XYZ file of C-alpha atoms in Angstrom:
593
model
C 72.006 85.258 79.874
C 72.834 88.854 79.106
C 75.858 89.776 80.806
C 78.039 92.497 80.188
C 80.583 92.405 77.302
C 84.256 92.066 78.496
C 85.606 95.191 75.789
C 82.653 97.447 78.025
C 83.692 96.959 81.313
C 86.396 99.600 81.248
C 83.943 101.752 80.448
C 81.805 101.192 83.486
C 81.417 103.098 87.067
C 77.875 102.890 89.072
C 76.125 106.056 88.999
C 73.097 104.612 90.756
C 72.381 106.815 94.140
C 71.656 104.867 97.523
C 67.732 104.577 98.678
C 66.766 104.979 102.157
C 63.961 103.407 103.573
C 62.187 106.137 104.483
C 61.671 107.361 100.539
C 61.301 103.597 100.302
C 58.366 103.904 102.838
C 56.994 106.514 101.120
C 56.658 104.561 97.847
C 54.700 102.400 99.619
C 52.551 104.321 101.077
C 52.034 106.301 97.494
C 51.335 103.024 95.850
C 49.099 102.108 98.794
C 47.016 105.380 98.145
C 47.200 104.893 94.563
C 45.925 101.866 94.603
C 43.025 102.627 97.118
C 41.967 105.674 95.030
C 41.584 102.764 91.922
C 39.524 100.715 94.150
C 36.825 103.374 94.907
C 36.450 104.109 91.428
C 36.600 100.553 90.110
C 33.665 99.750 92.606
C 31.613 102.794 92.877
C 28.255 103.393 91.010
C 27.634 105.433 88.320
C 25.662 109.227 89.326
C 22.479 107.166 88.516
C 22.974 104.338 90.933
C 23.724 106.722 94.414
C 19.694 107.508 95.200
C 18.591 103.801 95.151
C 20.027 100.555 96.776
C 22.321 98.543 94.722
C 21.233 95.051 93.997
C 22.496 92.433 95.812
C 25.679 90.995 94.329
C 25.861 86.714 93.633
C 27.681 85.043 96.586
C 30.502 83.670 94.525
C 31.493 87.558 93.413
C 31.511 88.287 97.496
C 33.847 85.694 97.790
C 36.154 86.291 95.211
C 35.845 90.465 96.632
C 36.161 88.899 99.917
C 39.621 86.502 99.325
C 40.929 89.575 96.798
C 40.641 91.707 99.888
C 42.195 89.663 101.904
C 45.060 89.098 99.766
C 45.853 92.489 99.125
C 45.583 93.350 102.858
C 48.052 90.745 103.524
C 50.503 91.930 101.487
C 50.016 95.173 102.546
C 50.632 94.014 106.232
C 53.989 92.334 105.235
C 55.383 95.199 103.128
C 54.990 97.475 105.987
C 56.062 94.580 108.609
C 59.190 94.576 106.513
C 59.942 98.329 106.645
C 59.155 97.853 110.532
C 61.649 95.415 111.020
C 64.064 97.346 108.991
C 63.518 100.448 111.130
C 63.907 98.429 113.768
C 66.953 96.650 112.657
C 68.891 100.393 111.876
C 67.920 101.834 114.782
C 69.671 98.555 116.782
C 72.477 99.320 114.484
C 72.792 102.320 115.295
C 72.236 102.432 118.686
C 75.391 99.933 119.028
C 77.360 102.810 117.573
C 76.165 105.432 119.686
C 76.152 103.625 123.051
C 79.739 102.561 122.321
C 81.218 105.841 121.336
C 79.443 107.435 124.494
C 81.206 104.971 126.301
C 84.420 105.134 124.927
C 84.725 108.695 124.848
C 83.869 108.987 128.284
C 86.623 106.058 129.482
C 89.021 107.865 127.791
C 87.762 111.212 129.006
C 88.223 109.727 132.275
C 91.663 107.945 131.812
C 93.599 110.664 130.406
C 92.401 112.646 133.521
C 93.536 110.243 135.872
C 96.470 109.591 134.065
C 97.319 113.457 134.590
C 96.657 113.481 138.388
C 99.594 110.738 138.410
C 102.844 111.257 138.965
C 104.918 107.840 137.898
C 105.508 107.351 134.503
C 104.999 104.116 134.025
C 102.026 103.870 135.546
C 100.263 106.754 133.427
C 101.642 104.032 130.719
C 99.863 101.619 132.141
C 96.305 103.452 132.896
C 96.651 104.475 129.049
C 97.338 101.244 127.743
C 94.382 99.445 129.667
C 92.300 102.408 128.490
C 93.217 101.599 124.399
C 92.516 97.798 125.167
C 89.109 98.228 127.297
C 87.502 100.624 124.221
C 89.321 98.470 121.898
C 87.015 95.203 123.188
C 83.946 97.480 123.010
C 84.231 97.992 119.146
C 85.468 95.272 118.582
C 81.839 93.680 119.284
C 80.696 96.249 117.516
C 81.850 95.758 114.498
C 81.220 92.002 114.494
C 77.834 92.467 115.506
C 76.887 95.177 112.609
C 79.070 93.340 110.527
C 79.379 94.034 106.327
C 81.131 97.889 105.965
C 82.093 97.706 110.057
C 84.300 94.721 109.425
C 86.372 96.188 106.212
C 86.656 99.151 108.705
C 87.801 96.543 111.422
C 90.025 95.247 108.809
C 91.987 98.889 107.654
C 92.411 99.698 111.230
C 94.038 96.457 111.628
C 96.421 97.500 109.332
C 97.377 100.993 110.532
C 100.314 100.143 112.562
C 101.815 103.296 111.771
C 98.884 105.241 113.306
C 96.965 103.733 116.014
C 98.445 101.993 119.249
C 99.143 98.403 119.382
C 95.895 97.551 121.908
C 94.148 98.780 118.833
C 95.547 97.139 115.942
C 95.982 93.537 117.797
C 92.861 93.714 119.217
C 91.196 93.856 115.520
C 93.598 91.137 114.131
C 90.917 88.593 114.332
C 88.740 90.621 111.688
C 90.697 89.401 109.072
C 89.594 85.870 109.835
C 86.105 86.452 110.999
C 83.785 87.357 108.393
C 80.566 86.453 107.524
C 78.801 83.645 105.229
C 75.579 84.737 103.325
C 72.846 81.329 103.220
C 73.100 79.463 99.423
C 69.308 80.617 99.286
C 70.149 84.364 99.836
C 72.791 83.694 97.044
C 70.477 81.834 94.788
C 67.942 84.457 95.359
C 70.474 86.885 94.076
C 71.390 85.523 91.156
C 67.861 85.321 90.140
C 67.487 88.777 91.148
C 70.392 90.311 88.977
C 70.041 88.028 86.160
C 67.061 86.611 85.682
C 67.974 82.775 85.537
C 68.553 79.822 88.159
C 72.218 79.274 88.864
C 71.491 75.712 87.532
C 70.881 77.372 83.786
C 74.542 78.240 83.862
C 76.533 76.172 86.228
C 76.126 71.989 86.126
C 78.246 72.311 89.464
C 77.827 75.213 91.701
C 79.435 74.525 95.596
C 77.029 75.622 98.392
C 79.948 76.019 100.691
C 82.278 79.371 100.033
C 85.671 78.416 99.892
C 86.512 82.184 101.257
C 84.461 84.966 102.598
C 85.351 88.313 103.163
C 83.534 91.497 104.378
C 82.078 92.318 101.392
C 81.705 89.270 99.722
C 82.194 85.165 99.423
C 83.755 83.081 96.240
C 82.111 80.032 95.444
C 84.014 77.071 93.053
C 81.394 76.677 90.241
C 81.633 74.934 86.342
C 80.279 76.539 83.554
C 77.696 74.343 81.692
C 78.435 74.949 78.128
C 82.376 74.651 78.490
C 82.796 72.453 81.856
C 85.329 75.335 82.890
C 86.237 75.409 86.593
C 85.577 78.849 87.692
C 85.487 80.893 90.835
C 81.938 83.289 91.586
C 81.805 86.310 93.976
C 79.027 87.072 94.567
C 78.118 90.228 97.051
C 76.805 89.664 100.412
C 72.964 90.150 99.753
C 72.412 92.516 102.519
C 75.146 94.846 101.733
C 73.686 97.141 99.928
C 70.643 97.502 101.810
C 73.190 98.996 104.948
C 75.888 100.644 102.750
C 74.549 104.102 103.433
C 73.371 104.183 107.538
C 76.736 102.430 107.922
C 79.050 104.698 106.267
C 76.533 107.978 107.500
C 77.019 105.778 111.245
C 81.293 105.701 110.724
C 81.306 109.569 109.335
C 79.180 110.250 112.486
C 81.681 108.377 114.599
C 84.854 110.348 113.508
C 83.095 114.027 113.124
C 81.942 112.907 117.003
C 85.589 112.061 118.060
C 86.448 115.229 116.471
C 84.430 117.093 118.804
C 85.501 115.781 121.915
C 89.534 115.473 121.000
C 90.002 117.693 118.340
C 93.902 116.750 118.243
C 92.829 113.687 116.649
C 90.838 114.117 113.464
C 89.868 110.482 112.222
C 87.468 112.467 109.123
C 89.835 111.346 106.959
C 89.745 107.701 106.939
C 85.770 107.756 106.910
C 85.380 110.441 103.597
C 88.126 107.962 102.268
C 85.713 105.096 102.982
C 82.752 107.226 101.169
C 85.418 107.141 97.887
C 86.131 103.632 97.815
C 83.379 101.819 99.165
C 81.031 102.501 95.941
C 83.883 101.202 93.898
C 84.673 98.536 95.693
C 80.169 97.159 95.530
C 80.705 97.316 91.946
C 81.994 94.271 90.647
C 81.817 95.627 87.019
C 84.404 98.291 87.858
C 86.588 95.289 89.836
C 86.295 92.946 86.284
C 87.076 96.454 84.031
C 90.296 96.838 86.645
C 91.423 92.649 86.523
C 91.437 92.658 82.636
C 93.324 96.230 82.908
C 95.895 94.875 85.403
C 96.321 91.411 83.263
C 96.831 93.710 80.032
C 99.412 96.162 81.933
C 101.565 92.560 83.127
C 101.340 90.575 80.096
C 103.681 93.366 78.878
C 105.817 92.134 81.396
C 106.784 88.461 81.418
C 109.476 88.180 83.122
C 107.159 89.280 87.028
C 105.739 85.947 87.193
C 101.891 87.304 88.343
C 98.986 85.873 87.427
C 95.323 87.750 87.121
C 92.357 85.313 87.012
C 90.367 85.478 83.470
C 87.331 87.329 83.638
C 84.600 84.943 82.062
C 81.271 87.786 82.807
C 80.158 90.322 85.239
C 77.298 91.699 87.082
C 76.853 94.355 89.802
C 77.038 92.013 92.535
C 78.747 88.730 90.478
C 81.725 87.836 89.199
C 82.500 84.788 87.426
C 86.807 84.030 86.849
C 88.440 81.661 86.134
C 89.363 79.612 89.111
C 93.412 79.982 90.327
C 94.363 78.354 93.317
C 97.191 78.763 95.606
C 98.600 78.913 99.035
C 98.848 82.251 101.598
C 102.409 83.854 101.098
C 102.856 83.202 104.737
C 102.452 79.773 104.603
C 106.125 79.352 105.065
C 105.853 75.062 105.097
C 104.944 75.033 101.854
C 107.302 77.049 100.278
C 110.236 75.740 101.634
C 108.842 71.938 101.030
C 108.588 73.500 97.121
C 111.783 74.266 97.117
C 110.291 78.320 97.143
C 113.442 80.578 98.185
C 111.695 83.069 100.568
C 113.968 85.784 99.413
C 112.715 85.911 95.875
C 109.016 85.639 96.773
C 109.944 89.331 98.525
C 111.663 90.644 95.630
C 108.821 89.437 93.007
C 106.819 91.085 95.633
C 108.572 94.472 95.828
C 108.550 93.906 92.065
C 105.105 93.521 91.518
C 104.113 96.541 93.723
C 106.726 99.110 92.808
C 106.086 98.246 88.906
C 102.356 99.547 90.282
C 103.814 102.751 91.857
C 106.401 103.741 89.648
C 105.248 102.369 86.246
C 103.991 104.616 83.252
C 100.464 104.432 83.317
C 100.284 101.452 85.543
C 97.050 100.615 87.807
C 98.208 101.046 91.854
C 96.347 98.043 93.627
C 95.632 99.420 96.920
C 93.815 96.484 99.107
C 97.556 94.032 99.132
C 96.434 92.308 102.397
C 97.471 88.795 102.392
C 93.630 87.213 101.891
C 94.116 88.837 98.117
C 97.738 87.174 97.320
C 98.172 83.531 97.202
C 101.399 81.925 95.417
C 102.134 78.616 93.475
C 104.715 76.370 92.004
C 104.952 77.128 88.535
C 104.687 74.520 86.094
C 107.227 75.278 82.769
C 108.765 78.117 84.353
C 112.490 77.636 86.126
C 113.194 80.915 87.495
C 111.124 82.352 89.465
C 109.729 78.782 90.078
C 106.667 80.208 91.521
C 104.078 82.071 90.140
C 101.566 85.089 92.565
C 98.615 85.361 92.747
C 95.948 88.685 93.046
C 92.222 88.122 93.210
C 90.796 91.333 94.508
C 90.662 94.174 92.448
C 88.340 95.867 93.533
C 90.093 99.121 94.951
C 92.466 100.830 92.260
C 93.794 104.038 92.022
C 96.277 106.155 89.198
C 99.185 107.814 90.303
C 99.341 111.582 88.957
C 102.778 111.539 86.471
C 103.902 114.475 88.483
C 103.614 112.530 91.955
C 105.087 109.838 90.722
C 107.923 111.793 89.503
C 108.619 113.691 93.262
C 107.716 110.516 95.282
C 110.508 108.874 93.261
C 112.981 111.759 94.167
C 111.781 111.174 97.599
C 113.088 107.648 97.784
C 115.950 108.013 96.269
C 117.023 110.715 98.497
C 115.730 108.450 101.482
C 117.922 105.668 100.135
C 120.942 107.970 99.898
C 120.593 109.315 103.206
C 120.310 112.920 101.685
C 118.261 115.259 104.128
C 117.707 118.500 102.473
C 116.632 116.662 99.479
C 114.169 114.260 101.584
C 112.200 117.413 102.767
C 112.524 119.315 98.869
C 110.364 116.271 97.664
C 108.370 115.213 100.692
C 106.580 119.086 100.573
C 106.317 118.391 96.858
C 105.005 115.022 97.362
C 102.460 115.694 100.629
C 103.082 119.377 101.650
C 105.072 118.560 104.385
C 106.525 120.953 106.282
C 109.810 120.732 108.068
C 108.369 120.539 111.512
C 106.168 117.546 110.397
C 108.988 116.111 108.362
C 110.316 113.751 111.180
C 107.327 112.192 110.953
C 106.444 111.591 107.499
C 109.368 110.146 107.475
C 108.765 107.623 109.888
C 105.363 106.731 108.531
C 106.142 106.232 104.913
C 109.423 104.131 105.801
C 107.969 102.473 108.611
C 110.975 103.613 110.788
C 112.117 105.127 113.389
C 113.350 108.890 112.169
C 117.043 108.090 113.633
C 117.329 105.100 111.501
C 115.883 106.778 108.706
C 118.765 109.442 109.193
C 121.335 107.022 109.422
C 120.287 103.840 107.357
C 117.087 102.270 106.253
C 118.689 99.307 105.157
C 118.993 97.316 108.366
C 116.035 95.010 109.561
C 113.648 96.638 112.208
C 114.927 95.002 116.295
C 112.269 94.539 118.688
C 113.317 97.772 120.176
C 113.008 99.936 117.215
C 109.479 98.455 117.575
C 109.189 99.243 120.943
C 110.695 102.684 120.209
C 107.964 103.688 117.604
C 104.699 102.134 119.811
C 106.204 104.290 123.148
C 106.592 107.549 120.617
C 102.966 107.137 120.029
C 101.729 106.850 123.363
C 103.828 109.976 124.422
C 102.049 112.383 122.041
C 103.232 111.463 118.310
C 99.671 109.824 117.702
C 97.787 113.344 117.475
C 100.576 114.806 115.388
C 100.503 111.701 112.902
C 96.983 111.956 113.234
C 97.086 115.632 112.244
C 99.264 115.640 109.588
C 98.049 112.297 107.436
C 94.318 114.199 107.667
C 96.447 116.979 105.521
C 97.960 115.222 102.619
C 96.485 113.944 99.524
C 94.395 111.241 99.439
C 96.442 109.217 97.325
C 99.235 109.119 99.704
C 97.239 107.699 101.768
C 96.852 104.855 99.750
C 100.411 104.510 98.868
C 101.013 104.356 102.482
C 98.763 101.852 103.009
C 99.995 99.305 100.456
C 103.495 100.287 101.633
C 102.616 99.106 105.165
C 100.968 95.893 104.196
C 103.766 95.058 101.594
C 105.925 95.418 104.472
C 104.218 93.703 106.579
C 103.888 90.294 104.560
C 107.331 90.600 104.131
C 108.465 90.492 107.354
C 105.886 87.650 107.874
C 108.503 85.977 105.349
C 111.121 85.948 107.434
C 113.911 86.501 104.758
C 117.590 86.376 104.884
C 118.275 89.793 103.670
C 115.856 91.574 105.556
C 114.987 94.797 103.775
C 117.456 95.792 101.778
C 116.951 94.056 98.662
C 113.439 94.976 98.804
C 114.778 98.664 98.851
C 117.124 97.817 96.358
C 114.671 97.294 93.838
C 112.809 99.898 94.863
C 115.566 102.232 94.096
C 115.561 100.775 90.968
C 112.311 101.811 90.081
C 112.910 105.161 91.515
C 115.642 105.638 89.385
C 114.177 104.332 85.958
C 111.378 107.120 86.936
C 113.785 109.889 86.886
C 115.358 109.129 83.815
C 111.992 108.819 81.956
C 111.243 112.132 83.368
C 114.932 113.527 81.846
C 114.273 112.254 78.790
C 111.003 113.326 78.132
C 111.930 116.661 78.905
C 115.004 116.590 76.591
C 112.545 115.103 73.894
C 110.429 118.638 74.705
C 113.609 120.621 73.310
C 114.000 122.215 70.631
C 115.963 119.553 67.720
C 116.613 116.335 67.677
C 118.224 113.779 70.541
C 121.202 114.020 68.373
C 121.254 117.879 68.747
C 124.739 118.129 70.614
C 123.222 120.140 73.437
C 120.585 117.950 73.560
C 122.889 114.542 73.197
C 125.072 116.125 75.961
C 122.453 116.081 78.257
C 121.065 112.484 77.107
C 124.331 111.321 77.662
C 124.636 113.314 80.973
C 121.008 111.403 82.292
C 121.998 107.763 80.743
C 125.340 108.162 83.212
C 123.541 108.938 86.081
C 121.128 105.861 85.383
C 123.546 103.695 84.759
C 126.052 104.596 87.905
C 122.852 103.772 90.160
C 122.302 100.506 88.082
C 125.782 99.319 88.510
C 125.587 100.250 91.993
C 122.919 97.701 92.710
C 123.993 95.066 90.271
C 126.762 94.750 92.110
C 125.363 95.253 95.704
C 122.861 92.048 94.598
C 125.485 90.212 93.549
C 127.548 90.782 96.334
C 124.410 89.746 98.657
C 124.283 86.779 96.537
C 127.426 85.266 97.201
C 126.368 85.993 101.313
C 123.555 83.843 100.504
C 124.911 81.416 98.963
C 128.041 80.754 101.478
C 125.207 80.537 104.648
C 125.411 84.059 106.052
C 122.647 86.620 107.016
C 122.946 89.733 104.871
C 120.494 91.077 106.935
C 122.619 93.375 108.900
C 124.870 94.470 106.030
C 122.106 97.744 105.471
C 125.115 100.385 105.228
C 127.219 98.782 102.184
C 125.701 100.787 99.715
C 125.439 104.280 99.089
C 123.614 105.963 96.114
């Protein structure tokens, strides 16, 4: 088998454009013509032969014409029945789109006029709420039905806590579960497709079942013939491709169309985002060229117990790894029957991710959900004594030095409490304006803007929950809406792991709450500015040992070090809570940077 050479794939991105069907169609019909144009002249007479009869050919030639004809009409009948039923399979598609965006829009249309011809409060709540739910259900179908691109869609807005209502986001919960399962024979077909051999010439063992499915792909448990190695294949979902472009053209129509009608919320964002990413994430080259990139970056690293499944080959649409097993990070049974302390799964976890963010030249994974983490005991290892897991790597992004450098400013001024310098790096970060500050704030911490001005540190109540949903149904949505369609793309991203970091941390259920996970993070922030210090001393005319220059080494290494010692000592202190059986989790204003 030819397969692509592991030193290459770093090399590789897809430049291949998407085909319609209708240039598809008129292939056909090109190669239909073509074809017919060869048959006249294959079986016409010479200029001779057109002024007398031609002889009568030998009844075994008429039937071989006859079953030749036949043959060829056929398969002319079921290429075009096949272009048929595709047309007639997008134009379903997209008619599930349009009918339930006409709907929706009108419902909501409707509601919000109602809602202003009412008087009571709580019941313009209430006609709101039932309005997010109802056109929640609708797409909900939708995107089930359609399937594929819809359901990674389903998926994201699942996620966006920080942006769309609750109705919303709970209603599409169930999307992370419910995805579909491509037939063996659609996979075998595939593989013989894209690389020209049975799955039998390569795998003696090759499971029919998936052992996980996603939207945009299943893993199958496989061995390798030659070296019995237990391996895991993805392989794409056969049909993907074929839909890629009328589904993301369907989801750009969707959001330019809500545009339209409420200009105050401008979704174009997320789908032009989607338009980025989605090509990247259909090439499984680019995902092995990213694993072996990611494995490299962390092997530097020892001491962050992560592990990165081998790449053995890839395709396009298949790739083979080695097969790593483990349990969801949520699956709280098992870790505390392994003896797993909770608390430092969520620091190896704010670890992991802010060594992403904040590390020179590291690759930011930006798809964290909890299907792509899994964790396991370790075997040989003591402390940690668990080791995590990442298996999709699909969607990766590199942090600009620059933003790295403000966005760590940001933080640290967030952490400190320090206002004036929280809006000096948020405009350098995102733009943001002072007006819009409030809530940038909010949706990069996850918090509501008074805690954020007071202390981040302390867990989030049930009514700092409730306080953030209500904000958005008073108004907040179209100005978070408004403002996120503004800053740079990459942010976006950021945010996005940020709020799914969060979230399987809180699905942890730790003893500290968040503050050790911020504690670490200010870490990070603050090995970033010294970097930045010291490279620009290095840029200085003389030596480090240049007095001026050693003044101001000296001068950066304090400033490191006071923030180091700072949250030595704050982890130690939080410790010793541990250890003596009390909850540090309310203990968020102890520290002070």
């Amino acid at each position: 088998m030819k397969c692509l050479s592991i030193n290459s794939l770093g090399r590789l991105a897809s430049n291949r454009t998407w085909t319609c069907s209708n240039c598809r169609t008129q292939l056909l019909v090109a190669q239909v013509k073509t074809s017919q144009r060869s048959l006249a002249r294959q079986y016409s007479t010479g200029s001779s032969g057109y002024s007398r009869r031609p002889p009568k050919p030998p009844r075994k030639r008429v039937t071989v014409l006859t079953a030749t004809a036949t043959a060829a009409t056929g398969a002319g009948v079921l290429a075009f029945t096949d272009e048929i039923k595709h047309g007639y399979d997008a134009t379903e598609r997209a008619g599930r789109v349009a009918t339930t965006l006409t709907i929706c829009i009108n419902d909501y249309r409707t509601t919000l006029n109602k809602r202003d011809q009412t008087e009571d409060p709580t019941e313009q709540d209430t006609i709101l709420r039932s309005c997010h739910k109802r056109c929640a259900e609708r797409t909900l179908k939708v995107l089930e039905k359609n399937g594929g691109i819809f359901i990674k869609l389903g998926q994201h807005l699942s996620a966006m806590t920080y942006l769309l209502p609750r109705e919303w986001t709970d209603t599409f919960i169930p999307l992370q579960d419910k995805c579909p399962v491509s037939s063996f024979e659609s996979i075998e077909e595939m593989f013989r497709s894209d690389t020209g051999e049975e799955l039998k010439d390569y795998f003696s063992e090759f499971s029919e079942q998936p052992i996980g499915a996603a939207s945009l792909a299943q893993v199958h448990l496989a061995t390798v013939k030659e070296s019995g190695q237990k391996v895991a294949v993805k392989v794409q979902h056969p049909g993907l491709a074929q839909w890629a472009p009328l589904d993301l053209a369907l989801t750009r129509f969707t959001f330019t169309t809500l545009k339209k009608f409420f200009p105050e919320y401008d979704l174009e964002w997320l789908s032009s985002e989607m338009e980025v990413s989605l090509p990247q994430e259909l090439d499984f080259q680019l995902e092995a060229a990213n694993a072996i990139r990611t494995k490299e970056y962390f092997a530097q690293i020892p001491e962050i117990p992560l592990v990165i499944p081998d790449v053995i080959w890839a395709k396009k649409r298949i790739l083979v790894m080695a097969n790593e097993s483990g349990h969801r990070l949520d699956d709280l049974e098992y870790l505390d029957s392994n003896h797993i302390d909770r608390d430092e799964v969520s620091a190896t976890l704010a670890r992991i991710f802010n060594e992403m963010i904040f590390g020179k030249n590291a690759p930011l994974h930006c798809d964290p959900h909890g299907g792509n983490l899994a964790i396991r005991k370790a075997t040989g290892r003591r402390h940690p004594n668990f080791e995590i897991i990442i298996y999709d790597h699909g969607l990766y992004r590199d942090i600009p030095e620059s933003l790295r450098r403000s966005y760590a400013k940001m933080w640290l001024a967030v952490i400190d409490g320090d206002m004036p310098a929280m809006k000096r790096y948020a405009h350098e970060v995102a733009g943001i304006t002072d007006e819009q500050f409030p809530l940038f704030a909010s949706a990069i911490t996850g918090r509501d803007y008074t805690v954020v001005s007071s202390s981040i540190l302390k867990s989030r109540s049930e009514e700092e929950k409730k306080t953030m949903s209500h904000a958005l149904q008073e108004g907040l949505l179209s100005d978070l809406v408004t403002m996120l369609g503004q800053v740079p793309r990459i942010i976006l991203l950021i945010l996005k792991t940020n709020d799914l970091t969060r979230s399987l941390d809180e699905n942890l259920h730790t003893r500290q709450g968040p503050m050790r996970s911020f504690m670490i993070l200010a870490r990070y922030c603050a090995r970033t500015v010294f970097r930045e210090q010291v490279e620009e001393i290095r840029e200085r005319p003389g030596s480090l040992l240049w007095p001026g220059n050693a003044l101001r080494f000296i001068a950066a290494w304090m400033g490191y070090l006071r923030v180091e010692l700072k949250l030595e000592a704050f982890e130690l202190w939080l410790s010793v809570k541990r250890m003596v059986g009390m909850n540090t989790a309310h203990y968020g204003s102890a520290v002070s940077l």
